[in-house]
CSV table of C-alpha atoms in Angstrom, one decimal:
chain,number,residue,atom,x,y,z
A,872,UNK,CA,-19.9,16.8,13.5
A,873,UNK,CA,-22.9,18.7,12.1
A,874,UNK,CA,-23.2,18.9,8.3
A,875,UNK,CA,-24.7,22.0,6.8
A,876,UNK,CA,-27.6,20.8,4.7
A,877,UNK,CA,-29.9,23.8,5.1
A,878,UNK,CA,-29.2,27.5,5.7
A,879,UNK,CA,-32.1,29.6,7.0
A,880,UNK,CA,-32.4,33.4,6.8
A,881,UNK,CA,-34.4,36.2,8.3
A,882,UNK,CA,-35.7,38.6,5.5
A,883,UNK,CA,-35.8,42.2,6.6
A,884,UNK,CA,-32.5,43.7,7.5
A,885,UNK,CA,-30.8,40.3,6.8
A,886,UNK,CA,-31.4,39.6,3.1
A,887,UNK,CA,-32.7,43.1,2.3
A,888,UNK,CA,-33.5,46.4,3.9
A,889,UNK,CA,-36.9,46.5,5.5
A,890,UNK,CA,-39.8,46.0,3.0
A,891,UNK,CA,-37.4,46.5,0.0
A,892,UNK,CA,-36.4,44.1,-2.8
A,893,UNK,CA,-33.2,42.1,-2.4
A,894,UNK,CA,-30.1,43.5,-4.1
A,895,UNK,CA,-29.1,41.8,-7.4
A,896,UNK,CA,-25.8,40.6,-5.7
A,897,UNK,CA,-27.8,39.0,-2.9
A,898,UNK,CA,-30.2,37.3,-5.5
A,899,UNK,CA,-27.2,35.8,-7.4
A,900,UNK,CA,-25.7,34.6,-4.2
A,901,UNK,CA,-28.9,32.9,-3.1
A,902,UNK,CA,-29.1,31.1,-6.5
A,903,UNK,CA,-25.5,29.8,-6.0
A,904,UNK,CA,-26.4,28.8,-2.4
A,905,UNK,CA,-29.4,26.8,-3.6
A,906,UNK,CA,-27.1,24.8,-5.8
A,907,UNK,CA,-25.1,23.8,-2.7
A,908,UNK,CA,-27.7,23.4,0.1
A,909,UNK,CA,-31.4,23.9,0.7
A,910,UNK,CA,-32.4,27.4,1.8
A,911,UNK,CA,-35.2,28.6,4.1
A,912,UNK,CA,-36.4,32.2,4.6
A,913,UNK,CA,-38.4,32.7,7.8
A,914,UNK,CA,-39.7,36.2,8.7
A,915,UNK,CA,-42.6,38.2,10.0
A,916,UNK,CA,-43.8,39.4,6.7
A,917,UNK,CA,-46.7,37.8,4.8
A,918,UNK,CA,-46.3,35.7,1.6
A,919,UNK,CA,-46.9,38.7,-0.7
A,920,UNK,CA,-43.9,40.4,0.9
A,921,UNK,CA,-41.8,37.3,0.3
A,922,UNK,CA,-42.9,37.2,-3.3
A,923,UNK,CA,-42.1,40.9,-4.1
A,924,UNK,CA,-38.9,41.2,-2.0
A,925,UNK,CA,-37.4,37.8,-2.6
A,926,UNK,CA,-38.9,35.5,-5.2
A,927,UNK,CA,-39.4,38.1,-7.9
A,928,UNK,CA,-35.8,39.1,-7.7
A,929,UNK,CA,-34.1,35.7,-8.0
A,930,UNK,CA,-32.4,35.8,-11.4
A,931,UNK,CA,-33.9,33.2,-13.8
A,932,UNK,CA,-34.2,30.6,-11.0
A,933,UNK,CA,-35.0,27.2,-12.5
A,934,UNK,CA,-37.8,25.1,-11.0
A,935,UNK,CA,-35.4,22.5,-9.6
A,936,UNK,CA,-33.7,25.2,-7.5
A,937,UNK,CA,-36.9,26.8,-6.4
A,938,UNK,CA,-38.0,23.4,-5.1
A,939,UNK,CA,-35.0,23.6,-2.7
A,940,UNK,CA,-36.3,26.9,-1.3
A,941,UNK,CA,-38.5,26.9,1.8
A,942,UNK,CA,-40.6,30.0,2.5
A,943,UNK,CA,-42.0,30.5,6.1
A,944,UNK,CA,-43.9,33.8,6.3
A,945,UNK,CA,-45.4,35.3,9.5
A,946,UNK,CA,-42.6,33.8,11.7
A,947,UNK,CA,-43.1,30.3,10.5
A,948,UNK,CA,-46.9,30.2,11.1
A,949,UNK,CA,-47.2,29.6,7.4
A,950,UNK,CA,-45.1,27.3,5.1
A,951,UNK,CA,-44.9,27.4,1.3
A,952,UNK,CA,-43.1,25.1,-1.2
A,953,UNK,CA,-42.6,25.4,-4.9
A,954,UNK,CA,-44.5,22.5,-6.5
A,955,UNK,CA,-46.0,21.9,-10.0
A,956,UNK,CA,-44.8,25.3,-11.3
A,957,UNK,CA,-46.1,27.4,-8.4
A,958,UNK,CA,-46.0,28.2,-4.7
A,959,UNK,CA,-48.3,26.0,-2.6
A,960,UNK,CA,-49.2,26.5,1.0
A,961,UNK,CA,-48.3,23.4,3.2
A,962,UNK,CA,-49.8,24.7,6.4
A,963,UNK,CA,-51.1,27.8,8.2
A,964,UNK,CA,-51.6,28.2,11.9
A,965,UNK,CA,-54.4,30.8,11.7
A,966,UNK,CA,-55.8,32.9,14.5
A,967,UNK,CA,-59.5,32.8,15.2
A,968,UNK,CA,-61.6,35.9,14.4
A,969,UNK,CA,-62.0,36.4,18.2
A,970,UNK,CA,-58.3,36.3,18.8
A,971,UNK,CA,-57.6,38.7,15.9
A,972,UNK,CA,-60.1,41.2,17.2
A,973,UNK,CA,-58.8,41.1,20.8
A,974,UNK,CA,-55.2,41.5,19.5
A,975,UNK,CA,-55.9,44.5,17.3
A,976,UNK,CA,-58.0,46.2,20.1
A,977,UNK,CA,-55.2,45.7,22.7
A,978,UNK,CA,-52.4,47.0,20.5
A,979,UNK,CA,-54.4,50.0,19.3
A,980,UNK,CA,-55.5,51.0,22.8
A,981,UNK,CA,-52.1,50.5,24.4
A,982,UNK,CA,-50.2,52.4,21.6
A,983,UNK,CA,-52.6,55.3,22.0
A,984,UNK,CA,-52.3,55.2,25.8
A,985,UNK,CA,-48.5,55.4,25.5
A,986,UNK,CA,-48.7,58.2,22.9
A,987,UNK,CA,-47.2,56.0,20.2
A,988,UNK,CA,-50.1,55.8,17.7
A,989,UNK,CA,-49.0,57.7,14.7
A,990,UNK,CA,-51.2,60.6,13.4
A,991,UNK,CA,-49.7,60.1,10.0
A,992,UNK,CA,-48.9,56.7,8.5
A,993,UNK,CA,-47.7,55.1,5.3
A,994,UNK,CA,-50.3,52.4,4.8
A,995,UNK,CA,-52.2,50.4,7.5
A,996,UNK,CA,-50.9,50.4,11.0
A,997,UNK,CA,-52.7,47.2,11.9
A,998,UNK,CA,-52.7,44.2,9.5
A,999,UNK,CA,-54.5,40.9,9.7
A,1000,UNK,CA,-52.1,38.3,8.1
A,1001,UNK,CA,-54.3,35.4,8.9
A,1002,UNK,CA,-51.9,33.6,11.2
A,1003,UNK,CA,-50.4,36.8,12.6
A,1004,UNK,CA,-51.6,40.3,13.6
A,1005,UNK,CA,-48.9,42.9,12.9
A,1006,UNK,CA,-48.7,46.4,14.3
A,1007,UNK,CA,-46.5,48.6,12.2
A,1008,UNK,CA,-46.0,51.9,14.1
A,1009,UNK,CA,-45.7,54.1,11.0
A,1010,UNK,CA,-47.6,51.9,8.5
A,1011,UNK,CA,-46.7,49.0,6.3
A,1012,UNK,CA,-45.0,51.1,3.6
A,1013,UNK,CA,-43.1,53.6,5.8
A,1014,UNK,CA,-39.7,54.8,4.4
A,1015,UNK,CA,-36.7,53.2,6.0
A,1016,UNK,CA,-35.3,56.5,7.2
A,1017,UNK,CA,-38.6,57.3,8.9
A,1018,UNK,CA,-38.5,54.0,10.8
A,1019,UNK,CA,-35.0,54.5,11.9
A,1020,UNK,CA,-35.7,58.0,13.2
A,1021,UNK,CA,-38.9,56.9,15.0
A,1022,UNK,CA,-37.3,54.3,17.2
A,1023,UNK,CA,-33.5,54.1,16.9
A,1024,UNK,CA,-33.0,52.2,20.2
A,1025,UNK,CA,-36.1,49.9,19.9
A,1026,UNK,CA,-37.5,51.3,23.2
A,1027,UNK,CA,-40.8,52.5,21.8
A,1028,UNK,CA,-41.5,49.2,20.2
A,1029,UNK,CA,-40.6,47.3,23.3
A,1030,UNK,CA,-42.8,49.5,25.5
A,1031,UNK,CA,-45.8,48.6,23.3
A,1032,UNK,CA,-45.0,44.9,23.3
A,1033,UNK,CA,-44.5,44.9,27.1
A,1034,UNK,CA,-47.9,46.7,27.6
A,1035,UNK,CA,-49.8,44.4,25.3
A,1036,UNK,CA,-48.4,41.0,26.3
A,1037,UNK,CA,-50.2,40.8,29.7
A,1038,UNK,CA,-53.5,41.6,28.1
A,1039,UNK,CA,-53.2,38.6,25.7
A,1040,UNK,CA,-52.0,35.8,27.9
A,1041,UNK,CA,-53.2,33.2,25.5
A,1042,UNK,CA,-51.3,34.6,22.6
A,1043,UNK,CA,-47.6,35.2,21.7
A,1044,UNK,CA,-46.6,38.9,21.6
A,1045,UNK,CA,-43.1,39.7,20.3
A,1046,UNK,CA,-41.0,42.4,18.8
A,1047,UNK,CA,-41.0,42.1,15.0
A,1048,UNK,CA,-39.2,44.4,12.5
A,1049,UNK,CA,-37.7,47.8,13.1
A,1050,UNK,CA,-41.1,49.3,14.1
A,1051,UNK,CA,-43.4,46.4,14.4
A,1052,UNK,CA,-45.0,44.1,17.0
A,1053,UNK,CA,-46.2,40.6,15.9
A,1054,UNK,CA,-49.0,38.6,17.6
A,1055,UNK,CA,-49.5,34.8,16.9
A,1056,UNK,CA,-50.9,31.8,18.6
A,1057,UNK,CA,-49.1,31.0,21.9
A,1058,UNK,CA,-45.9,29.1,21.6
A,1059,UNK,CA,-45.5,29.9,17.9
A,1060,UNK,CA,-42.4,31.7,16.9
A,1061,UNK,CA,-39.4,31.2,14.7
A,1062,UNK,CA,-38.3,28.3,16.9
A,1063,UNK,CA,-41.7,26.6,16.2
A,1064,UNK,CA,-41.1,27.2,12.4
A,1065,UNK,CA,-37.7,25.7,12.5
A,1066,UNK,CA,-38.9,22.7,14.4
A,1067,UNK,CA,-41.7,22.2,11.9
A,1068,UNK,CA,-39.2,22.5,9.1
A,1069,UNK,CA,-37.1,19.8,10.5
A,1070,UNK,CA,-40.1,17.5,10.9
A,1071,UNK,CA,-41.4,18.1,7.4
A,1072,UNK,CA,-38.0,17.9,5.6
A,1073,UNK,CA,-36.3,15.3,7.6
A,1074,UNK,CA,-33.3,17.6,8.0
A,1075,UNK,CA,-32.2,17.6,11.7
A,1076,UNK,CA,-31.8,20.9,13.5
A,1077,UNK,CA,-28.2,20.0,14.0
A,1078,UNK,CA,-27.7,20.2,10.2
A,1079,UNK,CA,-29.2,23.6,9.9
A,1080,UNK,CA,-27.6,27.1,10.2
A,1081,UNK,CA,-29.6,30.3,10.8
A,1082,UNK,CA,-28.6,33.8,9.8
A,1083,UNK,CA,-30.4,36.8,11.3
A,1084,UNK,CA,-30.0,40.4,12.6
A,1085,UNK,CA,-32.1,40.1,15.8
A,1086,UNK,CA,-30.4,37.2,17.7
A,1087,UNK,CA,-30.2,39.4,20.8
A,1088,UNK,CA,-32.4,38.3,23.7
A,1089,UNK,CA,-35.8,39.8,23.1
A,1090,UNK,CA,-35.2,39.9,19.3
A,1091,UNK,CA,-37.5,37.9,17.0
A,1092,UNK,CA,-34.6,35.7,15.8
A,1093,UNK,CA,-33.6,34.8,19.4
A,1094,UNK,CA,-36.0,31.8,19.7
A,1095,UNK,CA,-34.0,30.0,17.0
A,1096,UNK,CA,-30.8,30.6,19.0
A,1097,UNK,CA,-32.5,29.4,22.2
A,1098,UNK,CA,-33.6,26.3,20.4
A,1099,UNK,CA,-30.0,25.3,19.9
A,1100,UNK,CA,-29.7,25.9,16.1
A,1101,UNK,CA,-26.3,27.2,15.1
A,1102,UNK,CA,-26.6,30.9,14.3
A,1103,UNK,CA,-24.7,33.7,12.5
A,1104,UNK,CA,-25.4,37.3,13.6
A,1105,UNK,CA,-25.4,40.0,10.9
A,1106,UNK,CA,-26.3,43.7,10.8
A,1107,UNK,CA,-27.6,44.0,7.3
A,1108,UNK,CA,-27.6,42.4,3.9
A,1109,UNK,CA,-24.0,43.2,3.0
A,1110,UNK,CA,-22.9,41.2,6.1
A,1111,UNK,CA,-25.1,38.4,4.9
A,1112,UNK,CA,-23.7,38.5,1.4
A,1113,UNK,CA,-20.2,38.3,2.8
A,1114,UNK,CA,-21.2,35.3,4.9
A,1115,UNK,CA,-22.7,33.5,1.9
A,1116,UNK,CA,-19.6,34.1,-0.2
A,1117,UNK,CA,-17.4,32.7,2.6
A,1118,UNK,CA,-19.7,29.7,3.1
A,1119,UNK,CA,-19.6,28.9,-0.6
A,1120,UNK,CA,-15.9,29.3,-0.8
A,1121,UNK,CA,-15.4,27.0,2.1
A,1122,UNK,CA,-17.6,24.3,0.6
A,1123,UNK,CA,-15.8,24.6,-2.7
A,1124,UNK,CA,-12.5,24.1,-1.0
A,1125,UNK,CA,-13.7,21.2,1.2
C-alpha cells in the first residue's frame, strides 16, 4: 500500500486565486501539513510569484519546516530548496535565446492572426521566465474578473495553443493558467518535474499525492495524472483547504 510522504500542489486556482496571495487559512493549513509530510508546489509561475503568493504568506514558518517545502516554478523546469537561511536554485532547464525568440514570435503572430492579441493589457503579454516563455492574453497582472470574462470556456486559449504548437515542433506548448500558454523545452512538463522530484528526494512517485485544478485531459496538471501519480481534483482553494483538513484529520486518527 502506498504511504503518503509528500503532497504536491498546483498554485493558481488550487492554493490561491490566480496571481493573488494565499488566504491566511490556507497558509496555516500548509504549515500544519509541513509538520506531517513534505510539501511541493509546482506551477507555471516564476519564482518571484511563488515568493509573493506563497512563501511571504506562511505564518512564522521556522527554517526546519521550510526545508520540507519544495518549490518548482515554471512547471518544474526550475527547482528551489530552502538551505542555509535562504532559497537556493537546484536546477533550471533554460531555453536558448534562439528558442525564446522563435517562441515569442510564433505566439504573438498567431494571437494577432486569430484576433486574440489584446489592445489593452495589465502588464506584459509575453514574458521570458528563463526556462519558460509565457503568453498571458491580458497581461501578467490582469484582474481575475477580466480573465474569467475573456475566456470562460478556455476555447480562446486552446485555439492559440493549437495554432502555435505545430510551428514549434522542438518545444512543448501547453495551456497554462486561466488565460495563459506556456512554452518549455520539449518533454518538460509537470510530469517531468514530479519525476525529477522523486529522483532528487528519494521519495517514490507511489508515495506522492498531487492536488490540482486542471487534471482534465489537455490541462496543465494532466501530465501528472498520466504519469500515474495519485491525484485529487479541486476547483479552487476552498476545496484544497477542505482536502488538507481531511488529510490531517485522517493522519491524526491513524
